[in-house]
Each structure stands twice: as structure tokens, then as C-alpha cells.
mmCIF file of C-alpha atoms in Angstrom:
data_model
loop_
_atom_site.group_PDB
_atom_site.id
_atom_site.type_symbol
_atom_site.label_atom_id
_atom_site.label_comp_id
_atom_site.label_asym_id
_atom_site.label_seq_id
_atom_site.Cartn_x
_atom_site.Cartn_y
_atom_site.Cartn_z
ATOM 1 C CA MET A 1 3.973 -21.807 -39.607
ATOM 2 C CA ARG A 2 4.061 -23.402 -36.167
ATOM 3 C CA LEU A 3 5.656 -20.287 -34.661
ATOM 4 C CA LYS A 4 3.027 -18.115 -36.325
ATOM 5 C CA HIS A 5 0.261 -20.224 -34.782
ATOM 6 C CA ILE A 6 1.847 -19.984 -31.344
ATOM 7 C CA GLY A 7 2.164 -16.221 -31.694
ATOM 8 C CA LEU A 8 -1.480 -16.003 -32.728
ATOM 9 C CA PHE A 9 -2.609 -17.997 -29.690
ATOM 10 C CA ILE A 10 -0.578 -15.745 -27.394
ATOM 11 C CA LEU A 11 -2.090 -12.641 -28.994
ATOM 12 C CA ILE A 12 -5.623 -14.028 -28.639
ATOM 13 C CA GLY A 13 -4.923 -14.839 -24.984
ATOM 14 C CA MET A 14 -3.702 -11.316 -24.328
ATOM 15 C CA LEU A 15 -6.736 -9.777 -26.026
ATOM 16 C CA LEU A 16 -9.126 -11.953 -24.005
ATOM 17 C CA ALA A 17 -7.332 -11.017 -20.776
ATOM 18 C CA CYS A 18 -7.551 -7.308 -21.638
ATOM 19 C CA LYS A 19 -11.231 -7.655 -22.518
ATOM 20 C CA LYS A 20 -11.930 -9.410 -19.207
ATOM 21 C CA GLN A 21 -10.082 -6.753 -17.220
ATOM 22 C CA GLN A 22 -11.913 -3.943 -19.029
ATOM 23 C CA SER A 23 -15.215 -5.685 -18.277
ATOM 24 C CA GLU A 24 -14.296 -5.843 -14.587
ATOM 25 C CA LEU A 25 -13.364 -2.142 -14.588
ATOM 26 C CA ASP A 26 -16.716 -1.310 -16.198
ATOM 27 C CA ILE A 27 -18.521 -3.137 -13.386
ATOM 28 C CA PHE A 28 -16.743 -0.903 -10.859
ATOM 29 C CA LYS A 29 -17.397 2.300 -12.822
ATOM 30 C CA ASN A 30 -20.399 3.439 -10.761
ATOM 31 C CA VAL A 31 -19.053 2.387 -7.359
ATOM 32 C CA LYS A 32 -18.914 5.539 -5.228
ATOM 33 C CA SER A 33 -16.410 6.390 -2.502
ATOM 34 C CA THR A 34 -16.172 8.710 0.485
ATOM 35 C CA CYS A 35 -13.979 10.985 -1.629
ATOM 36 C CA GLU A 36 -16.042 13.408 -3.686
ATOM 37 C CA ASP A 37 -15.787 12.919 -7.467
ATOM 38 C CA ILE A 38 -13.601 9.784 -7.125
ATOM 39 C CA THR A 39 -15.458 6.627 -8.140
ATOM 40 C CA GLY A 40 -14.737 3.192 -9.495
ATOM 41 C CA VAL A 41 -11.689 1.139 -8.621
ATOM 42 C CA LYS A 42 -9.686 4.226 -7.628
ATOM 43 C CA GLY A 43 -12.360 5.279 -5.136
ATOM 44 C CA LEU A 44 -12.778 1.777 -3.733
ATOM 45 C CA TYR A 45 -9.037 1.469 -3.139
ATOM 46 C CA TRP A 46 -8.995 4.902 -1.499
ATOM 47 C CA ASP A 47 -11.760 3.875 0.916
ATOM 48 C CA LEU A 48 -10.123 0.588 1.870
ATOM 49 C CA SER A 49 -6.782 2.320 2.419
ATOM 50 C CA ASN A 50 -8.519 4.851 4.660
ATOM 51 C CA GLY A 51 -10.111 2.224 6.884
ATOM 52 C CA VAL A 52 -13.579 2.392 5.336
ATOM 53 C CA ALA A 53 -15.184 -1.055 5.396
ATOM 54 C CA ARG A 54 -16.561 -1.970 1.978
ATOM 55 C CA GLY A 55 -18.761 -5.018 1.586
ATOM 56 C CA ASP A 56 -20.045 -4.023 -1.852
ATOM 57 C CA ILE A 57 -17.152 -5.170 -4.035
ATOM 58 C CA PRO A 58 -18.627 -6.361 -7.356
ATOM 59 C CA GLY A 59 -17.548 -9.889 -8.159
ATOM 60 C CA GLY A 60 -16.026 -10.458 -4.723
ATOM 61 C CA VAL A 61 -12.496 -9.923 -3.490
ATOM 62 C CA PRO A 62 -9.961 -9.338 -6.325
ATOM 63 C CA VAL A 63 -7.201 -11.906 -6.655
ATOM 64 C CA ILE A 64 -3.894 -12.006 -8.503
ATOM 65 C CA GLU A 65 -4.661 -14.041 -11.593
ATOM 66 C CA ASN A 66 -1.101 -14.594 -12.792
ATOM 67 C CA PRO A 67 0.970 -14.958 -9.596
ATOM 68 C CA ASP A 68 4.735 -15.214 -9.676
ATOM 69 C CA PRO A 69 5.757 -18.667 -8.374
ATOM 70 C CA ASN A 70 8.383 -17.004 -6.138
ATOM 71 C CA ARG A 71 6.076 -15.737 -3.395
ATOM 72 C CA PHE A 72 7.755 -13.166 -1.130
ATOM 73 C CA THR A 73 8.277 -14.524 2.386
ATOM 74 C CA TYR A 74 9.007 -12.179 5.288
ATOM 75 C CA THR A 75 10.408 -14.412 8.027
ATOM 76 C CA GLU A 76 10.287 -11.820 10.825
ATOM 77 C CA TRP A 77 6.676 -10.824 10.071
ATOM 78 C CA PRO A 78 4.967 -13.772 8.332
ATOM 79 C CA LEU A 79 1.792 -11.952 7.282
ATOM 80 C CA LEU A 80 3.799 -9.411 5.337
ATOM 81 C CA SER A 81 4.617 -12.330 3.058
ATOM 82 C CA VAL A 82 2.768 -11.512 -0.156
ATOM 83 C CA GLU A 83 1.871 -12.994 -3.509
ATOM 84 C CA PHE A 84 2.524 -10.712 -6.487
ATOM 85 C CA PRO A 85 2.026 -10.942 -10.275
ATOM 86 C CA VAL A 86 4.483 -12.175 -12.864
ATOM 87 C CA GLY A 87 6.480 -9.198 -14.107
ATOM 88 C CA TYR A 88 7.032 -7.832 -10.612
ATOM 89 C CA ARG A 89 9.675 -8.334 -7.923
ATOM 90 C CA ALA A 90 9.515 -7.956 -4.145
ATOM 91 C CA GLU A 91 12.330 -6.259 -2.229
ATOM 92 C CA LYS A 92 12.608 -6.509 1.540
ATOM 93 C CA LEU A 93 13.089 -3.255 3.432
ATOM 94 C CA GLY A 94 14.960 -2.962 6.693
ATOM 95 C CA ASP A 95 18.412 -4.394 6.036
ATOM 96 C CA GLY A 96 20.682 -2.605 8.499
ATOM 97 C CA ASN A 97 17.727 -1.187 10.445
ATOM 98 C CA PRO A 98 16.247 -3.698 12.924
ATOM 99 C CA ASN A 99 13.247 -1.439 13.579
ATOM 100 C CA LEU A 100 12.172 -1.200 9.942
ATOM 101 C CA ILE A 101 9.842 -3.918 8.677
ATOM 102 C CA GLY A 102 8.543 -3.554 5.150
ATOM 103 C CA VAL A 103 8.484 -4.528 1.506
ATOM 104 C CA ASP A 104 8.467 -2.903 -1.932
ATOM 105 C CA VAL A 105 6.602 -4.727 -4.702
ATOM 106 C CA ILE A 106 7.943 -3.226 -7.932
ATOM 107 C CA ARG A 107 6.958 -3.805 -11.557
ATOM 108 C CA ASN A 108 10.000 -4.637 -13.644
ATOM 109 C CA ASP A 109 9.791 -1.344 -15.569
ATOM 110 C CA ASN A 110 9.963 0.533 -12.199
ATOM 111 C CA LEU A 111 6.836 2.545 -13.044
ATOM 112 C CA VAL A 112 4.584 0.727 -10.562
ATOM 113 C CA VAL A 113 5.317 0.357 -6.848
ATOM 114 C CA TRP A 114 3.379 -0.902 -3.820
ATOM 115 C CA ARG A 115 5.196 -0.135 -0.549
ATOM 116 C CA TYR A 116 4.284 -1.102 3.014
ATOM 117 C CA TYR A 117 6.414 -0.596 6.105
ATOM 118 C CA ASN A 118 6.596 0.047 9.863
ATOM 119 C CA ASP A 119 9.430 1.939 11.551
ATOM 120 C CA ILE A 120 10.395 3.676 14.807
ATOM 121 C CA PHE A 121 11.637 7.242 15.240
ATOM 122 C CA SER A 122 13.346 8.596 18.366
ATOM 123 C CA GLY A 123 11.419 11.812 18.950
ATOM 124 C CA GLN A 124 8.050 13.226 17.937
ATOM 125 C CA LEU A 125 6.984 12.571 14.367
ATOM 126 C CA THR A 126 3.750 13.615 12.683
ATOM 127 C CA THR A 127 1.779 11.986 9.884
ATOM 128 C CA THR A 128 2.499 15.075 7.792
ATOM 129 C CA ASP A 129 6.234 14.470 8.259
ATOM 130 C CA VAL A 130 5.861 10.893 6.995
ATOM 131 C CA LEU A 131 3.697 11.861 4.013
ATOM 132 C CA ARG A 132 5.988 14.730 3.056
ATOM 133 C CA ALA A 133 9.020 12.423 3.054
ATOM 134 C CA GLU A 134 7.289 9.776 0.911
ATOM 135 C CA ILE A 135 5.836 12.302 -1.530
ATOM 136 C CA ASN A 136 9.244 13.962 -1.917
ATOM 137 C CA ASN A 137 10.854 10.564 -2.580
ATOM 138 C CA PHE A 138 8.225 9.931 -5.255
ATOM 139 C CA LEU A 139 8.673 13.364 -6.870
ATOM 140 C CA ASN A 140 12.467 13.112 -6.873
ATOM 141 C CA GLY A 141 12.359 9.607 -8.324
ATOM 142 C CA PHE A 142 10.488 10.821 -11.416
ATOM 143 C CA GLY A 143 11.958 14.316 -11.645
ATOM 144 C CA PHE A 144 8.686 16.053 -10.758
ATOM 145 C CA SER A 145 8.321 19.205 -8.676
ATOM 146 C CA ALA A 146 5.862 19.959 -5.863
ATOM 147 C CA ASP A 147 4.088 22.673 -7.863
ATOM 148 C CA GLN A 148 2.998 20.040 -10.405
ATOM 149 C CA ILE A 149 0.902 18.174 -7.838
ATOM 150 C CA GLN A 150 -2.845 17.908 -8.375
ATOM 151 C CA ILE A 151 -4.585 16.668 -5.221
ATOM 152 C CA ASP A 152 -7.521 14.333 -5.922
ATOM 153 C CA CYS A 153 -8.301 13.353 -2.316
ATOM 154 C CA THR A 154 -7.025 14.205 1.130
ATOM 155 C CA ASN A 155 -7.892 12.875 4.579
ATOM 156 C CA GLY A 156 -6.530 14.343 7.792
ATOM 157 C CA PRO A 157 -4.315 14.970 9.538
ATOM 158 C CA LYS A 158 -6.329 13.484 12.399
ATOM 159 C CA THR A 159 -4.885 12.957 15.880
ATOM 160 C CA GLN A 160 -6.504 11.563 18.998
ATOM 161 C CA PRO A 161 -5.289 10.509 22.461
ATOM 162 C CA ILE A 162 -5.257 6.847 23.450
ATOM 163 C CA THR A 163 -3.974 7.500 26.972
ATOM 164 C CA SER A 164 -2.502 10.548 28.703
ATOM 165 C CA SER A 165 0.890 9.761 27.159
ATOM 166 C CA LEU A 166 -0.086 7.998 23.934
ATOM 167 C CA PHE A 167 -1.404 9.728 20.817
ATOM 168 C CA THR A 168 -2.272 8.302 17.420
ATOM 169 C CA GLY A 169 -2.647 10.046 14.088
ATOM 170 C CA PHE A 170 -3.650 9.280 10.491
ATOM 171 C CA GLU A 171 -3.307 11.127 7.195
ATOM 172 C CA SER A 172 -3.622 10.227 3.515
ATOM 173 C CA ARG A 173 -3.308 11.785 0.082
ATOM 174 C CA LEU A 174 -4.238 10.809 -3.490
ATOM 175 C CA ILE A 175 -2.411 12.870 -6.100
ATOM 176 C CA GLN A 176 -1.665 13.147 -9.800
ATOM 177 C CA VAL A 177 1.649 14.480 -11.045
ATOM 178 C CA GLY A 178 2.567 14.531 -14.704
ATOM 179 C CA ASP A 179 1.516 11.175 -16.116
ATOM 180 C CA MET A 180 1.519 9.396 -12.723
ATOM 181 C CA THR A 181 -1.077 8.776 -9.997
ATOM 182 C CA ALA A 182 0.025 8.040 -6.440
ATOM 183 C CA GLN A 183 -1.639 7.292 -3.117
ATOM 184 C CA PHE A 184 -0.011 7.753 0.299
ATOM 185 C CA THR A 185 -1.203 6.868 3.812
ATOM 186 C CA ALA A 186 0.543 7.359 7.146
ATOM 187 C CA ASN A 187 -0.185 6.293 10.721
ATOM 188 C CA VAL A 188 1.870 7.570 13.657
ATOM 189 C CA THR A 189 1.596 6.615 17.319
ATOM 190 C CA TYR A 190 3.594 8.893 19.620
ATOM 191 C CA ALA A 191 4.511 7.812 23.165
ATOM 192 C CA SER A 192 5.355 11.032 24.980
ATOM 193 C CA ASP A 193 6.767 9.250 28.043
ATOM 194 C CA LEU A 194 9.285 7.507 25.765
ATOM 195 C CA ASN A 195 9.596 10.407 23.311
ATOM 196 C CA THR A 196 9.281 7.788 20.572
ATOM 197 C CA SER A 197 7.123 7.605 17.437
ATOM 198 C CA PHE A 198 5.964 4.315 15.940
ATOM 199 C CA TYR A 199 4.884 4.885 12.364
ATOM 200 C CA HIS A 200 3.485 3.052 9.372
ATOM 201 C CA ALA A 201 3.294 4.123 5.736
ATOM 202 C CA GLN A 202 1.785 2.695 2.586
ATOM 203 C CA VAL A 203 2.550 3.980 -0.916
ATOM 204 C CA SER A 204 1.069 2.954 -4.272
ATOM 205 C CA PHE A 205 1.752 4.536 -7.639
ATOM 206 C CA ALA A 206 1.360 3.766 -11.339
ATOM 207 C CA PRO A 207 0.980 5.597 -14.666
ATOM 208 C CA THR A 208 -2.361 7.418 -14.633
ATOM 209 C CA GLY A 209 -3.547 5.784 -17.848
ATOM 210 C CA GLU A 210 -3.322 2.325 -16.295
ATOM 211 C CA TYR A 211 -3.765 3.182 -12.618
ATOM 212 C CA GLU A 212 -7.195 1.566 -12.226
ATOM 213 C CA SER A 213 -6.177 -1.617 -14.034
ATOM 214 C CA VAL A 214 -3.056 -1.868 -11.830
ATOM 215 C CA VAL A 215 -5.158 -1.297 -8.704
ATOM 216 C CA MET A 216 -7.456 -4.097 -9.847
ATOM 217 C CA SER A 217 -4.745 -6.568 -10.839
ATOM 218 C CA THR A 218 -2.100 -5.778 -8.214
ATOM 219 C CA PHE A 219 -2.770 -3.202 -5.471
ATOM 220 C CA LEU A 220 -6.174 -4.429 -4.316
ATOM 221 C CA PRO A 221 -5.254 -8.133 -4.282
ATOM 222 C CA ILE A 222 -2.044 -7.442 -2.329
ATOM 223 C CA HIS A 223 -3.857 -5.054 0.017
ATOM 224 C CA TRP A 224 -6.535 -7.665 0.644
ATOM 225 C CA GLN A 225 -3.931 -10.241 1.662
ATOM 226 C CA LEU A 226 -3.108 -7.986 4.639
ATOM 227 C CA PHE A 227 -6.431 -6.212 5.124
ATOM 228 C CA VAL A 228 -8.054 -8.491 7.707
ATOM 229 C CA THR A 229 -5.209 -10.135 9.569
ATOM 230 C CA ASP A 230 -2.197 -7.833 9.642
ATOM 231 C CA LYS A 231 -3.193 -6.117 12.918
ATOM 232 C CA GLU A 232 -2.845 -9.455 14.699
ATOM 233 C CA PHE A 233 0.878 -9.430 13.913
ATOM 234 C CA VAL A 234 1.836 -5.807 14.532
ATOM 235 C CA ASP A 235 4.905 -5.444 16.758
ATOM 236 C CA SER A 236 5.039 -1.653 17.258
ATOM 237 C CA ASP A 237 8.113 -1.563 19.486
ATOM 238 C CA GLY A 238 10.072 -4.209 17.575
ATOM 239 C CA ASP A 239 10.791 -6.382 20.634
ATOM 240 C CA GLY A 240 9.655 -9.622 19.013
ATOM 241 C CA VAL A 241 6.287 -9.794 20.812
ATOM 242 C CA VAL A 242 3.165 -8.820 18.847
ATOM 243 C CA ASP A 243 1.089 -6.003 20.326
ATOM 244 C CA GLN A 244 -1.859 -8.189 21.292
ATOM 245 C CA ASN A 245 0.445 -10.309 23.495
ATOM 246 C CA ASP A 246 2.575 -7.436 24.756
ATOM 247 C CA ASN A 247 1.631 -5.693 28.031
ATOM 248 C CA PHE A 248 3.784 -2.728 26.943
ATOM 249 C CA PRO A 249 3.388 -2.638 23.127
ATOM 250 C CA PHE A 250 5.220 0.682 22.772
ATOM 251 C CA ASP A 251 8.152 0.006 25.108
ATOM 252 C CA PRO A 252 10.864 -2.269 23.623
ATOM 253 C CA LYS A 253 12.406 -2.802 27.087
ATOM 254 C CA ARG A 254 9.250 -4.331 28.587
ATOM 255 C CA GLN A 255 6.801 -7.011 27.490
#
């Protein structure tokens, strides 16, 4: 009898949590985005990931309500240390590659992933190159093919000069494939005098049927942990000095 009561309490707790989450999703239902026909949580996440400032988040900034006690700590880049929900794990990227700084936050069933990383490429790289590589990794991981892709939103590619030898670009894509929804963003800064590309990518995917709830419970809260302050800690050339304190932020031989 005692075990039955405990099971009942757990079930009631789960139902209340689901009801609360559904209520929160309903609040977001009519929130519009810069992407035509994409509204709600999906549209809000798209805007934030595309650098659109949003001060109209119903209920305030989302937080992780059931955080894993083992917070991920990234020693080399402290503000890439993130809190994630129970039922997920965080895997550091970059072992064996000193230029790669990043993390994968993965749900234990491997169907949900939030990825964030910076890397350096010797040569000229475009945002399309980065997106194509990440989308292909996603497709191959689930056994999908490119002709199955349905594009929900696209932004870019956009490129603009910073100086006569420095160019920056941005591109993003929101797609559905099979029973999955995935969002990809890429930034590339190319220094022509060094013939070097400094690039950043962010990837988020989940089953389509639960994509918005995962965005609400996981992607948005993690994104928000980095949203305001991560630029203060960017070290584009990987020389150990953050860009804002580096006189030559794209030259690893000078500071």
C-alpha cells in the first residue's frame, strides 16, 4: 500500500508539471517572430538565436526547473559553464584540438542535443560551409537524407567588412526532417591577411512533437545563461586573452 501511495504521488507530480508546462506554452502561443508563420516558443527561440532582442517574454526569463546537481564547468572558458536538467549530460568538445571550445548538452535518449562551440580554420570558410557540415552531421546521425528537409526559416548568408582585411558573416536555418526539428546558426570571421577563419556554431534539435516544450525547459534557459555575457569572454584566436583585452583579437601570435 505504501508503494502504491508513493507511485500515486509521483504520478500526480508529473501531471501537475505537464499541466504547468502546457499552460506556459499556451501563454507563448500568440508571440510572433521575425520569421513568417513561425510563432510561439519556436519563433521566440529563433529570434533570440538570430540576434533579435526580445523584451516581451511572457512570465520573464525561462529557467531550468529541475537542474542536475552536476553543473558543467568549462575551466578554459568559464561562462560556457552551464546548468542543465536532470536526464541530460554535458560533454566537453575540443579534446585534442586546442582551438576548439565547446559543449554538447545531450538528453540521455540521444534525441535532444544543444551544441555550442568556437573553432579556427586555416583558410577561408563560409557560414554556408559550417551550416552544411552541421546539417549533414545531423542527417547522418538519424539516417535522414537531404531531400527530406523542410525549411521553416532561413536567414542569410550575410557578410560585411569590419576592416579592409576582416570580414564577418552570419547564417541560420530552422528545418524539419522526418519526426525531428532542428535549428542551426553559424558565424564566421575571416582574416584575409592571416588567411584564417574564426567560426562559431550553435545547434539545437529535438523530436518535433516535443520541440517547443524542450525549447522552453532546456534550450531557452541554457541559451539565456550565455545570452548577455558570453561576448565578454570570447577569445577568437585562442591565445588565452579575451577579445576585449586583446589588441590583435584575430592573431594568436600577438596580443
